[in-house]
């Protein structure tokens, strides 16, 4: 099970490099296996006991591990000491930016969430507004920014953190790999908040497309845990895709890999353009198009089906109700699945990912019943065997991905320099 650890530890390296490798191996084991004694570390890494004793001293001195107990009620002494990672050595901040809401999570160095809160915004950027009529006038970026920063500070305080070591932000739109700036038509308060957090210089700030972070969450904790190569097909207000090949997220030359909304597909009556995806896959599988498809099949939104203060599109409730309705809604779900399969077929023809995960609010609402229907249609369109799965991380996929991205970055810095 742990042969790769032992093999890596035995490679020829300079003393300093060997110490860094050994320290990182020990830290990775303490994260994956939990609390361990020095003897258990020696057995799992293949290192000698004196070498393990030295690395334990180093890691304790660096404040990365500590004695957390003893193994066995009757055992005492140095050999019985259990060591664990000091989770509070660094705090991480994950943010999920939506058009009308912000969700913040503070986690420890192991990625365990210590505090979380969601702040709703009205459609014009005004916190708490229920609809446009309740918030007349232009977007109030200053108010939205102040409220967002207060949410960040309040969540940090709730978690007992003075400041974050690393921040990861998930947002809709393209992230330019050259400038690190957010593109697209996101609300002005998104850019304002990202800039304000960078200006604080309180920690490393990572900015990533929301769909890419959702894919990271599904890869680590969800439906794609057994896959090195897969595509996450995002079905929400709009459409998108995240591409993971050989275990690595692929963003493309300009950060635009996965802009599947622009994919030309039959059934739209027109072609997309460089300035709009109205004639592309978005026109078939975006939330507005799904709502129209539901109406064509006599499906209507139930009163109260949408909770207050939510960014979820009405199409989510329509799909969720259709799944619950069973056979009565089968024609609508089949028609929707046929549309989704067109986009999936285009992805499969180019990438052959072997697995497509349906994410986003609508993919989550459709669950396994929708995924099975998409798989059936896709099998008739493509000769490439492709597993279609519903995402399993749930409504916090982007936030979970942000926490995981922040954890990776923090651990790379802290664990890499431990020796």
mmCIF file of C-alpha atoms in Angstrom:
data_model
loop_
_atom_site.group_PDB
_atom_site.id
_atom_site.type_symbol
_atom_site.label_atom_id
_atom_site.label_comp_id
_atom_site.label_asym_id
_atom_site.label_seq_id
_atom_site.Cartn_x
_atom_site.Cartn_y
_atom_site.Cartn_z
ATOM 1 C CA UNK A 1 0.000 0.000 0.000
ATOM 2 C CA UNK A 2 2.759 2.412 0.906
ATOM 3 C CA UNK A 3 5.460 1.037 -1.416
ATOM 4 C CA UNK A 4 5.749 4.368 -3.302
ATOM 5 C CA UNK A 5 6.646 6.130 -0.062
ATOM 6 C CA UNK A 6 9.440 3.707 0.693
ATOM 7 C CA UNK A 7 10.716 3.735 -2.890
ATOM 8 C CA UNK A 8 10.856 7.520 -3.004
ATOM 9 C CA UNK A 9 12.588 7.684 0.350
ATOM 10 C CA UNK A 10 15.335 5.399 -0.895
ATOM 11 C CA UNK A 11 16.394 7.505 -3.885
ATOM 12 C CA UNK A 12 19.903 8.919 -3.918
ATOM 13 C CA UNK A 13 19.870 12.584 -2.911
ATOM 14 C CA UNK A 14 21.941 15.168 -1.079
ATOM 15 C CA UNK A 15 21.519 15.158 2.724
ATOM 16 C CA UNK A 16 19.431 18.339 2.646
ATOM 17 C CA UNK A 17 17.221 17.055 -0.172
ATOM 18 C CA UNK A 18 16.831 13.697 1.557
ATOM 19 C CA UNK A 19 15.700 15.423 4.735
ATOM 20 C CA UNK A 20 13.080 17.430 2.846
ATOM 21 C CA UNK A 21 11.815 14.300 1.075
ATOM 22 C CA UNK A 22 11.667 12.304 4.297
ATOM 23 C CA UNK A 23 9.925 15.094 6.185
ATOM 24 C CA UNK A 24 7.307 15.494 3.487
ATOM 25 C CA UNK A 25 6.686 11.747 3.342
ATOM 26 C CA UNK A 26 6.128 11.687 7.089
ATOM 27 C CA UNK A 27 3.741 14.639 6.912
ATOM 28 C CA UNK A 28 1.792 13.076 4.046
ATOM 29 C CA UNK A 29 1.409 9.878 6.058
ATOM 30 C CA UNK A 30 0.277 11.759 9.132
ATOM 31 C CA UNK A 31 -2.364 13.459 6.996
ATOM 32 C CA UNK A 32 -3.593 10.318 5.226
ATOM 33 C CA UNK A 33 -3.296 7.836 8.104
ATOM 34 C CA UNK A 34 -3.881 10.082 11.115
ATOM 35 C CA UNK A 35 -1.893 9.986 14.335
ATOM 36 C CA UNK A 36 1.168 7.692 14.269
ATOM 37 C CA UNK A 37 4.022 6.654 16.543
ATOM 38 C CA UNK A 38 7.650 6.988 15.484
ATOM 39 C CA UNK A 39 7.761 3.224 15.045
ATOM 40 C CA UNK A 40 4.760 3.291 12.713
ATOM 41 C CA UNK A 41 6.337 6.091 10.705
ATOM 42 C CA UNK A 42 9.529 4.041 10.392
ATOM 43 C CA UNK A 43 7.596 1.013 9.151
ATOM 44 C CA UNK A 44 5.448 2.929 6.663
ATOM 45 C CA UNK A 45 8.299 4.987 5.199
ATOM 46 C CA UNK A 46 11.001 2.301 5.311
ATOM 47 C CA UNK A 47 13.314 4.733 7.120
ATOM 48 C CA UNK A 48 15.521 3.756 10.021
ATOM 49 C CA UNK A 49 14.419 4.599 13.540
ATOM 50 C CA UNK A 50 17.294 7.105 14.052
ATOM 51 C CA UNK A 51 16.299 8.867 10.811
ATOM 52 C CA UNK A 52 12.680 9.004 11.938
ATOM 53 C CA UNK A 53 13.727 10.321 15.351
ATOM 54 C CA UNK A 54 15.646 13.134 13.636
ATOM 55 C CA UNK A 55 12.746 14.094 11.375
ATOM 56 C CA UNK A 56 10.301 14.037 14.293
ATOM 57 C CA UNK A 57 12.572 16.497 16.135
ATOM 58 C CA UNK A 58 12.774 18.737 13.050
ATOM 59 C CA UNK A 59 9.047 18.746 12.441
ATOM 60 C CA UNK A 60 8.312 19.459 16.077
ATOM 61 C CA UNK A 61 10.805 22.313 16.016
ATOM 62 C CA UNK A 62 9.100 23.729 12.917
ATOM 63 C CA UNK A 63 5.738 23.629 14.718
ATOM 64 C CA UNK A 64 4.269 21.225 12.168
ATOM 65 C CA UNK A 65 3.700 18.192 14.397
ATOM 66 C CA UNK A 66 3.170 17.641 18.105
ATOM 67 C CA UNK A 67 2.613 14.820 20.566
ATOM 68 C CA UNK A 68 -1.135 14.262 20.711
ATOM 69 C CA UNK A 69 -1.335 11.205 22.977
ATOM 70 C CA UNK A 70 -0.046 7.690 23.491
ATOM 71 C CA UNK A 71 -0.848 4.427 21.729
ATOM 72 C CA UNK A 72 -2.394 1.934 24.111
ATOM 73 C CA UNK A 73 -3.594 2.527 27.638
ATOM 74 C CA UNK A 74 -0.753 0.500 29.168
ATOM 75 C CA UNK A 75 2.112 1.878 27.131
ATOM 76 C CA UNK A 76 4.295 4.721 28.306
ATOM 77 C CA UNK A 77 7.489 6.408 27.158
ATOM 78 C CA UNK A 78 8.885 7.858 23.907
ATOM 79 C CA UNK A 79 8.038 4.809 21.784
ATOM 80 C CA UNK A 80 4.351 5.098 22.647
ATOM 81 C CA UNK A 81 3.987 8.777 21.746
ATOM 82 C CA UNK A 82 1.486 9.528 19.043
ATOM 83 C CA UNK A 83 2.337 12.374 16.693
ATOM 84 C CA UNK A 84 -0.117 14.427 14.670
ATOM 85 C CA UNK A 85 -0.016 17.455 12.409
ATOM 86 C CA UNK A 86 -0.617 20.766 14.174
ATOM 87 C CA UNK A 87 -3.752 21.672 12.281
ATOM 88 C CA UNK A 88 -3.814 25.245 13.614
ATOM 89 C CA UNK A 89 -0.326 25.902 12.242
ATOM 90 C CA UNK A 90 -2.077 27.707 9.396
ATOM 91 C CA UNK A 91 -5.633 28.760 8.591
ATOM 92 C CA UNK A 92 -7.060 28.653 5.100
ATOM 93 C CA UNK A 93 -9.790 30.743 3.526
ATOM 94 C CA UNK A 94 -12.057 29.483 0.757
ATOM 95 C CA UNK A 95 -14.549 31.723 -1.040
ATOM 96 C CA UNK A 96 -17.319 30.878 -3.480
ATOM 97 C CA UNK A 97 -18.435 34.006 -5.336
ATOM 98 C CA UNK A 98 -21.849 33.875 -6.988
ATOM 99 C CA UNK A 99 -23.826 36.557 -8.739
ATOM 100 C CA UNK A 100 -26.043 37.187 -5.709
ATOM 101 C CA UNK A 101 -24.220 35.586 -2.811
ATOM 102 C CA UNK A 102 -20.892 34.903 -1.180
ATOM 103 C CA UNK A 103 -19.978 31.833 0.862
ATOM 104 C CA UNK A 104 -16.879 31.881 3.053
ATOM 105 C CA UNK A 105 -15.195 28.968 4.817
ATOM 106 C CA UNK A 106 -12.217 28.975 7.169
ATOM 107 C CA UNK A 107 -10.367 25.683 7.465
ATOM 108 C CA UNK A 108 -7.288 24.394 9.253
ATOM 109 C CA UNK A 109 -4.129 23.019 7.647
ATOM 110 C CA UNK A 110 -5.788 19.623 7.206
ATOM 111 C CA UNK A 111 -8.689 21.156 5.293
ATOM 112 C CA UNK A 112 -11.230 20.721 8.088
ATOM 113 C CA UNK A 113 -13.752 23.572 8.031
ATOM 114 C CA UNK A 114 -13.864 25.489 11.323
ATOM 115 C CA UNK A 115 -16.389 28.159 10.372
ATOM 116 C CA UNK A 116 -18.612 28.940 7.410
ATOM 117 C CA UNK A 117 -21.205 31.532 6.456
ATOM 118 C CA UNK A 118 -23.200 32.643 3.426
ATOM 119 C CA UNK A 119 -24.153 36.251 2.720
ATOM 120 C CA UNK A 120 -27.016 36.840 0.255
ATOM 121 C CA UNK A 121 -27.009 39.788 -2.102
ATOM 122 C CA UNK A 122 -29.878 41.255 -4.042
ATOM 123 C CA UNK A 123 -29.784 41.251 -7.829
ATOM 124 C CA UNK A 124 -28.226 44.722 -7.863
ATOM 125 C CA UNK A 125 -25.551 43.894 -5.323
ATOM 126 C CA UNK A 126 -27.529 45.050 -2.322
ATOM 127 C CA UNK A 127 -27.368 42.636 0.621
ATOM 128 C CA UNK A 128 -30.697 41.091 1.550
ATOM 129 C CA UNK A 129 -32.781 42.353 -1.370
ATOM 130 C CA UNK A 130 -35.343 39.806 -2.531
ATOM 131 C CA UNK A 131 -35.905 41.145 -6.025
ATOM 132 C CA UNK A 132 -35.108 44.026 -8.334
ATOM 133 C CA UNK A 133 -37.978 46.159 -7.076
ATOM 134 C CA UNK A 134 -36.614 45.974 -3.555
ATOM 135 C CA UNK A 135 -33.277 47.372 -4.653
ATOM 136 C CA UNK A 136 -33.778 50.102 -7.269
ATOM 137 C CA UNK A 137 -30.877 51.892 -8.844
ATOM 138 C CA UNK A 138 -27.426 50.897 -10.079
ATOM 139 C CA UNK A 139 -25.258 48.203 -8.483
ATOM 140 C CA UNK A 140 -23.938 49.333 -5.133
ATOM 141 C CA UNK A 141 -20.426 47.945 -5.361
ATOM 142 C CA UNK A 142 -19.185 49.772 -2.268
ATOM 143 C CA UNK A 143 -21.928 48.344 -0.051
ATOM 144 C CA UNK A 144 -21.483 44.855 -1.460
ATOM 145 C CA UNK A 145 -17.706 45.040 -0.946
ATOM 146 C CA UNK A 146 -18.034 46.227 2.651
ATOM 147 C CA UNK A 147 -20.508 43.455 3.426
ATOM 148 C CA UNK A 148 -18.311 40.805 1.787
ATOM 149 C CA UNK A 149 -15.210 41.901 3.690
ATOM 150 C CA UNK A 150 -17.191 41.919 6.924
ATOM 151 C CA UNK A 151 -18.269 38.337 6.181
ATOM 152 C CA UNK A 152 -14.654 37.306 5.618
ATOM 153 C CA UNK A 153 -13.483 38.955 8.845
ATOM 154 C CA UNK A 154 -16.416 37.600 10.837
ATOM 155 C CA UNK A 155 -15.805 34.037 9.660
ATOM 156 C CA UNK A 156 -12.108 34.282 10.500
ATOM 157 C CA UNK A 157 -12.989 35.547 13.974
ATOM 158 C CA UNK A 158 -15.527 32.760 14.475
ATOM 159 C CA UNK A 159 -12.826 30.211 13.634
ATOM 160 C CA UNK A 160 -10.363 31.837 16.026
ATOM 161 C CA UNK A 161 -8.004 32.769 13.189
ATOM 162 C CA UNK A 162 -6.119 36.048 13.154
ATOM 163 C CA UNK A 163 -5.554 35.822 9.414
ATOM 164 C CA UNK A 164 -5.335 33.321 6.568
ATOM 165 C CA UNK A 165 -2.103 31.741 5.389
ATOM 166 C CA UNK A 166 -3.656 31.057 1.969
ATOM 167 C CA UNK A 167 -6.884 32.182 0.278
ATOM 168 C CA UNK A 168 -8.535 30.441 -2.669
ATOM 169 C CA UNK A 169 -11.375 32.144 -4.527
ATOM 170 C CA UNK A 170 -13.766 30.457 -6.916
ATOM 171 C CA UNK A 171 -15.602 32.747 -9.317
ATOM 172 C CA UNK A 172 -17.474 32.518 -12.616
ATOM 173 C CA UNK A 173 -15.544 33.666 -15.674
ATOM 174 C CA UNK A 174 -12.140 33.147 -17.217
ATOM 175 C CA UNK A 175 -8.984 33.657 -15.197
ATOM 176 C CA UNK A 176 -6.247 35.048 -17.440
ATOM 177 C CA UNK A 177 -3.103 32.968 -16.777
ATOM 178 C CA UNK A 178 -0.878 35.877 -17.768
ATOM 179 C CA UNK A 179 -2.410 38.530 -15.506
ATOM 180 C CA UNK A 180 -4.288 36.483 -12.912
ATOM 181 C CA UNK A 181 -7.300 38.720 -13.462
ATOM 182 C CA UNK A 182 -10.925 37.662 -13.776
ATOM 183 C CA UNK A 183 -12.564 38.143 -17.162
ATOM 184 C CA UNK A 184 -16.135 37.883 -18.356
ATOM 185 C CA UNK A 185 -19.203 39.752 -17.159
ATOM 186 C CA UNK A 186 -19.035 39.073 -13.418
ATOM 187 C CA UNK A 187 -20.559 41.633 -11.013
ATOM 188 C CA UNK A 188 -18.311 44.574 -10.227
ATOM 189 C CA UNK A 189 -18.115 43.593 -6.566
ATOM 190 C CA UNK A 190 -16.306 40.372 -7.510
ATOM 191 C CA UNK A 191 -13.334 42.284 -8.909
ATOM 192 C CA UNK A 192 -13.503 44.742 -6.034
ATOM 193 C CA UNK A 193 -13.406 41.970 -3.420
ATOM 194 C CA UNK A 194 -10.575 40.101 -5.134
ATOM 195 C CA UNK A 195 -8.563 43.315 -5.341
ATOM 196 C CA UNK A 196 -9.240 44.201 -1.713
ATOM 197 C CA UNK A 197 -8.150 40.761 -0.494
ATOM 198 C CA UNK A 198 -4.962 40.994 -2.536
ATOM 199 C CA UNK A 199 -4.277 44.484 -1.205
ATOM 200 C CA UNK A 200 -4.474 43.198 2.373
ATOM 201 C CA UNK A 201 -1.417 40.996 1.716
ATOM 202 C CA UNK A 202 -2.593 38.763 4.530
ATOM 203 C CA UNK A 203 -1.688 35.586 2.641
ATOM 204 C CA UNK A 204 -1.267 33.998 -0.746
ATOM 205 C CA UNK A 205 -4.347 34.610 -2.916
ATOM 206 C CA UNK A 206 -5.366 32.018 -5.498
ATOM 207 C CA UNK A 207 -8.065 32.807 -8.059
ATOM 208 C CA UNK A 208 -9.683 29.967 -9.986
ATOM 209 C CA UNK A 209 -12.708 29.409 -12.180
ATOM 210 C CA UNK A 210 -15.574 27.963 -10.148
ATOM 211 C CA UNK A 211 -16.058 24.916 -12.389
ATOM 212 C CA UNK A 212 -12.397 23.966 -12.069
ATOM 213 C CA UNK A 213 -12.693 24.052 -8.285
ATOM 214 C CA UNK A 214 -15.823 21.908 -8.401
ATOM 215 C CA UNK A 215 -13.860 19.371 -10.454
ATOM 216 C CA UNK A 216 -11.103 19.365 -7.833
ATOM 217 C CA UNK A 217 -13.695 18.586 -5.157
ATOM 218 C CA UNK A 218 -15.187 15.737 -7.200
ATOM 219 C CA UNK A 219 -11.687 14.395 -7.896
ATOM 220 C CA UNK A 220 -10.677 14.337 -4.236
ATOM 221 C CA UNK A 221 -13.942 13.744 -2.381
ATOM 222 C CA UNK A 222 -16.633 12.911 -4.906
ATOM 223 C CA UNK A 223 -17.699 11.011 -7.985
ATOM 224 C CA UNK A 224 -14.291 11.017 -9.727
ATOM 225 C CA UNK A 225 -12.123 9.699 -6.901
ATOM 226 C CA UNK A 226 -11.263 6.616 -8.959
ATOM 227 C CA UNK A 227 -10.492 8.564 -12.134
ATOM 228 C CA UNK A 228 -7.283 10.272 -13.268
ATOM 229 C CA UNK A 229 -8.990 11.529 -16.417
ATOM 230 C CA UNK A 230 -12.517 12.932 -16.528
ATOM 231 C CA UNK A 231 -14.581 15.966 -17.495
ATOM 232 C CA UNK A 232 -16.935 17.790 -15.167
ATOM 233 C CA UNK A 233 -19.884 19.127 -17.149
ATOM 234 C CA UNK A 234 -21.322 22.097 -15.258
ATOM 235 C CA UNK A 235 -25.045 22.715 -15.617
ATOM 236 C CA UNK A 236 -26.188 25.802 -13.754
ATOM 237 C CA UNK A 237 -27.282 29.257 -14.861
ATOM 238 C CA UNK A 238 -24.895 28.684 -17.733
ATOM 239 C CA UNK A 239 -22.815 25.765 -18.929
ATOM 240 C CA UNK A 240 -19.148 24.990 -18.531
ATOM 241 C CA UNK A 241 -16.672 22.172 -18.258
ATOM 242 C CA UNK A 242 -13.521 21.364 -16.337
ATOM 243 C CA UNK A 243 -10.948 19.087 -17.924
ATOM 244 C CA UNK A 244 -8.778 16.786 -15.816
ATOM 245 C CA UNK A 245 -6.247 14.723 -17.775
ATOM 246 C CA UNK A 246 -3.820 12.303 -16.125
ATOM 247 C CA UNK A 247 -4.694 13.744 -12.729
ATOM 248 C CA UNK A 248 -3.986 17.367 -13.661
ATOM 249 C CA UNK A 249 -6.425 20.189 -14.300
ATOM 250 C CA UNK A 250 -6.018 21.587 -17.828
ATOM 251 C CA UNK A 251 -6.898 25.249 -18.238
ATOM 252 C CA UNK A 252 -5.802 25.884 -21.830
ATOM 253 C CA UNK A 253 -3.516 28.536 -23.316
ATOM 254 C CA UNK A 254 -5.754 31.441 -22.324
ATOM 255 C CA UNK A 255 -7.580 29.859 -19.397
ATOM 256 C CA UNK A 256 -10.585 29.075 -21.568
ATOM 257 C CA UNK A 257 -10.539 25.281 -21.692
ATOM 258 C CA UNK A 258 -14.056 24.064 -21.010
ATOM 259 C CA UNK A 259 -16.008 27.020 -22.412
ATOM 260 C CA UNK A 260 -18.501 24.499 -23.731
ATOM 261 C CA UNK A 261 -21.301 27.038 -23.973
ATOM 262 C CA UNK A 262 -19.732 28.151 -27.270
ATOM 263 C CA UNK A 263 -19.723 24.626 -28.722
ATOM 264 C CA UNK A 264 -21.743 24.567 -31.970
ATOM 265 C CA UNK A 265 -24.497 21.962 -31.694
ATOM 266 C CA UNK A 266 -27.574 21.099 -33.770
ATOM 267 C CA UNK A 267 -30.949 22.319 -32.640
ATOM 268 C CA UNK A 268 -30.164 25.964 -31.888
ATOM 269 C CA UNK A 269 -30.983 27.344 -35.344
ATOM 270 C CA UNK A 270 -27.842 29.462 -35.412
ATOM 271 C CA UNK A 271 -24.135 29.471 -34.588
ATOM 272 C CA UNK A 272 -22.343 31.013 -31.610
ATOM 273 C CA UNK A 273 -20.080 33.990 -32.170
ATOM 274 C CA UNK A 274 -16.949 35.379 -30.595
ATOM 275 C CA UNK A 275 -19.101 37.736 -28.558
ATOM 276 C CA UNK A 276 -21.911 35.419 -27.484
ATOM 277 C CA UNK A 277 -22.838 31.783 -27.037
ATOM 278 C CA UNK A 278 -26.545 32.193 -27.860
ATOM 279 C CA UNK A 279 -26.228 29.750 -30.768
ATOM 280 C CA UNK A 280 -24.072 27.221 -28.965
ATOM 281 C CA UNK A 281 -24.573 24.481 -26.365
ATOM 282 C CA UNK A 282 -25.611 27.153 -23.858
ATOM 283 C CA UNK A 283 -28.752 27.739 -25.931
ATOM 284 C CA UNK A 284 -29.771 24.123 -25.346
ATOM 285 C CA UNK A 285 -28.601 23.417 -21.807
ATOM 286 C CA UNK A 286 -28.436 26.761 -20.005
ATOM 287 C CA UNK A 287 -30.947 27.313 -17.212
ATOM 288 C CA UNK A 288 -33.232 29.544 -19.274
ATOM 289 C CA UNK A 289 -33.341 27.002 -22.106
ATOM 290 C CA UNK A 290 -34.168 24.204 -19.656
ATOM 291 C CA UNK A 291 -36.997 26.244 -18.177
ATOM 292 C CA UNK A 292 -38.449 26.726 -21.663
ATOM 293 C CA UNK A 293 -38.079 23.012 -22.377
ATOM 294 C CA UNK A 294 -39.921 22.212 -19.152
ATOM 295 C CA UNK A 295 -42.768 24.535 -20.142
ATOM 296 C CA UNK A 296 -43.036 22.788 -23.519
ATOM 297 C CA UNK A 297 -43.580 19.552 -21.602
ATOM 298 C CA UNK A 298 -46.163 21.081 -19.291
ATOM 299 C CA UNK A 299 -43.850 21.310 -16.302
ATOM 300 C CA UNK A 300 -44.380 24.379 -14.129
ATOM 301 C CA UNK A 301 -42.549 25.691 -11.091
ATOM 302 C CA UNK A 302 -44.398 24.911 -7.873
ATOM 303 C CA UNK A 303 -45.134 27.882 -5.554
ATOM 304 C CA UNK A 304 -42.421 28.024 -2.918
ATOM 305 C CA UNK A 305 -40.152 25.595 -4.782
ATOM 306 C CA UNK A 306 -37.321 28.127 -4.772
ATOM 307 C CA UNK A 307 -35.924 29.106 -1.362
ATOM 308 C CA UNK A 308 -35.386 32.768 -0.617
ATOM 309 C CA UNK A 309 -31.961 34.373 -1.025
ATOM 310 C CA UNK A 310 -30.621 31.813 -3.478
ATOM 311 C CA UNK A 311 -28.556 31.975 -6.626
ATOM 312 C CA UNK A 312 -30.077 28.715 -7.830
ATOM 313 C CA UNK A 313 -31.870 29.007 -11.175
ATOM 314 C CA UNK A 314 -35.563 28.040 -11.335
ATOM 315 C CA UNK A 315 -34.518 25.196 -13.650
ATOM 316 C CA UNK A 316 -32.974 23.436 -10.656
ATOM 317 C CA UNK A 317 -36.368 23.120 -8.955
ATOM 318 C CA UNK A 318 -38.000 22.088 -12.233
ATOM 319 C CA UNK A 319 -35.518 19.243 -12.715
ATOM 320 C CA UNK A 320 -35.687 18.198 -9.072
ATOM 321 C CA UNK A 321 -39.489 18.035 -9.219
ATOM 322 C CA UNK A 322 -39.348 16.107 -12.494
ATOM 323 C CA UNK A 323 -37.104 13.463 -10.946
ATOM 324 C CA UNK A 324 -39.490 13.153 -8.000
ATOM 325 C CA UNK A 325 -42.463 12.871 -10.351
ATOM 326 C CA UNK A 326 -41.116 9.703 -11.938
ATOM 327 C CA UNK A 327 -42.810 8.457 -15.103
ATOM 328 C CA UNK A 328 -45.027 11.494 -15.464
ATOM 329 C CA UNK A 329 -41.983 13.666 -16.184
ATOM 330 C CA UNK A 330 -40.018 11.096 -18.206
ATOM 331 C CA UNK A 331 -40.503 12.872 -21.575
ATOM 332 C CA UNK A 332 -39.050 16.109 -20.183
ATOM 333 C CA UNK A 333 -36.065 14.359 -18.580
ATOM 334 C CA UNK A 334 -35.392 12.363 -21.755
ATOM 335 C CA UNK A 335 -35.459 15.513 -23.874
ATOM 336 C CA UNK A 336 -33.125 17.264 -21.435
ATOM 337 C CA UNK A 337 -30.759 14.301 -21.392
ATOM 338 C CA UNK A 338 -30.639 14.283 -25.191
ATOM 339 C CA UNK A 339 -29.572 17.926 -25.157
ATOM 340 C CA UNK A 340 -26.879 17.372 -22.532
ATOM 341 C CA UNK A 341 -25.580 14.369 -24.457
ATOM 342 C CA UNK A 342 -24.878 16.591 -27.485
ATOM 343 C CA UNK A 343 -22.409 18.639 -25.474
ATOM 344 C CA UNK A 344 -20.920 15.563 -23.831
ATOM 345 C CA UNK A 345 -20.444 13.923 -27.239
ATOM 346 C CA UNK A 346 -18.426 16.892 -28.470
ATOM 347 C CA UNK A 347 -16.174 16.705 -25.422
ATOM 348 C CA UNK A 348 -15.728 12.952 -25.765
ATOM 349 C CA UNK A 349 -14.860 13.158 -29.458
ATOM 350 C CA UNK A 350 -11.928 15.450 -28.695
ATOM 351 C CA UNK A 351 -10.728 14.298 -25.277
ATOM 352 C CA UNK A 352 -12.000 10.720 -24.781
ATOM 353 C CA UNK A 353 -12.150 11.272 -21.007
ATOM 354 C CA UNK A 354 -13.857 7.964 -20.236
ATOM 355 C CA UNK A 355 -15.933 9.658 -17.544
ATOM 356 C CA UNK A 356 -18.260 12.672 -17.506
ATOM 357 C CA UNK A 357 -19.480 14.002 -14.156
ATOM 358 C CA UNK A 358 -22.637 16.124 -14.175
ATOM 359 C CA UNK A 359 -22.221 19.034 -11.771
ATOM 360 C CA UNK A 360 -23.796 22.382 -11.052
ATOM 361 C CA UNK A 361 -27.231 23.005 -9.617
ATOM 362 C CA UNK A 362 -29.058 21.224 -12.430
ATOM 363 C CA UNK A 363 -26.693 18.272 -12.603
ATOM 364 C CA UNK A 364 -27.088 17.848 -8.858
ATOM 365 C CA UNK A 365 -30.882 18.111 -9.063
ATOM 366 C CA UNK A 366 -31.033 15.494 -11.814
ATOM 367 C CA UNK A 367 -28.842 13.061 -9.888
ATOM 368 C CA UNK A 368 -28.479 9.454 -10.995
ATOM 369 C CA UNK A 369 -31.756 9.359 -12.988
ATOM 370 C CA UNK A 370 -30.603 12.183 -15.275
ATOM 371 C CA UNK A 371 -27.053 10.789 -15.510
ATOM 372 C CA UNK A 372 -28.401 7.399 -16.617
ATOM 373 C CA UNK A 373 -30.489 9.017 -19.331
ATOM 374 C CA UNK A 374 -27.535 11.080 -20.568
ATOM 375 C CA UNK A 375 -25.392 7.934 -20.660
ATOM 376 C CA UNK A 376 -27.984 6.208 -22.836
ATOM 377 C CA UNK A 377 -28.144 9.045 -25.358
ATOM 378 C CA UNK A 378 -24.359 9.461 -25.369
ATOM 379 C CA UNK A 379 -23.837 5.781 -26.128
ATOM 380 C CA UNK A 380 -25.884 6.259 -29.303
ATOM 381 C CA UNK A 381 -23.901 9.328 -30.351
ATOM 382 C CA UNK A 382 -20.338 8.273 -29.591
ATOM 383 C CA UNK A 383 -18.384 5.048 -30.181
ATOM 384 C CA UNK A 384 -16.208 5.862 -27.169
ATOM 385 C CA UNK A 385 -17.198 4.132 -23.955
ATOM 386 C CA UNK A 386 -17.944 6.852 -21.429
ATOM 387 C CA UNK A 387 -19.224 6.564 -17.891
ATOM 388 C CA UNK A 388 -21.685 9.327 -16.958
ATOM 389 C CA UNK A 389 -22.043 10.047 -13.264
ATOM 390 C CA UNK A 390 -23.883 12.538 -11.095
ATOM 391 C CA UNK A 391 -21.640 14.663 -8.912
ATOM 392 C CA UNK A 392 -21.690 13.648 -5.263
ATOM 393 C CA UNK A 393 -20.009 16.537 -3.440
ATOM 394 C CA UNK A 394 -23.262 18.490 -3.377
ATOM 395 C CA UNK A 395 -24.036 22.187 -3.241
ATOM 396 C CA UNK A 396 -20.715 23.097 -1.672
ATOM 397 C CA UNK A 397 -18.533 21.696 -4.480
ATOM 398 C CA UNK A 398 -16.976 25.043 -5.424
ATOM 399 C CA UNK A 399 -16.347 25.968 -1.796
ATOM 400 C CA UNK A 400 -14.870 22.537 -1.052
ATOM 401 C CA UNK A 401 -12.619 22.874 -4.075
ATOM 402 C CA UNK A 402 -11.458 26.278 -2.873
ATOM 403 C CA UNK A 403 -10.549 24.864 0.545
ATOM 404 C CA UNK A 404 -8.684 21.976 -1.075
ATOM 405 C CA UNK A 405 -6.781 24.329 -3.396
ATOM 406 C CA UNK A 406 -5.791 26.514 -0.443
ATOM 407 C CA UNK A 407 -4.748 23.422 1.532
ATOM 408 C CA UNK A 408 -2.565 22.171 -1.323
ATOM 409 C CA UNK A 409 -0.829 25.524 -1.677
ATOM 410 C CA UNK A 410 -0.259 25.957 2.053
ATOM 411 C CA UNK A 411 1.052 22.441 2.495
ATOM 412 C CA UNK A 412 3.374 22.796 -0.514
ATOM 413 C CA UNK A 413 4.907 25.822 1.153
ATOM 414 C CA UNK A 414 5.022 24.629 4.737
ATOM 415 C CA UNK A 415 5.760 20.959 4.147
ATOM 416 C CA UNK A 416 8.225 21.591 1.346
ATOM 417 C CA UNK A 417 10.475 23.653 3.562
ATOM 418 C CA UNK A 418 10.158 21.518 6.653
ATOM 419 C CA UNK A 419 13.586 19.956 6.305
#
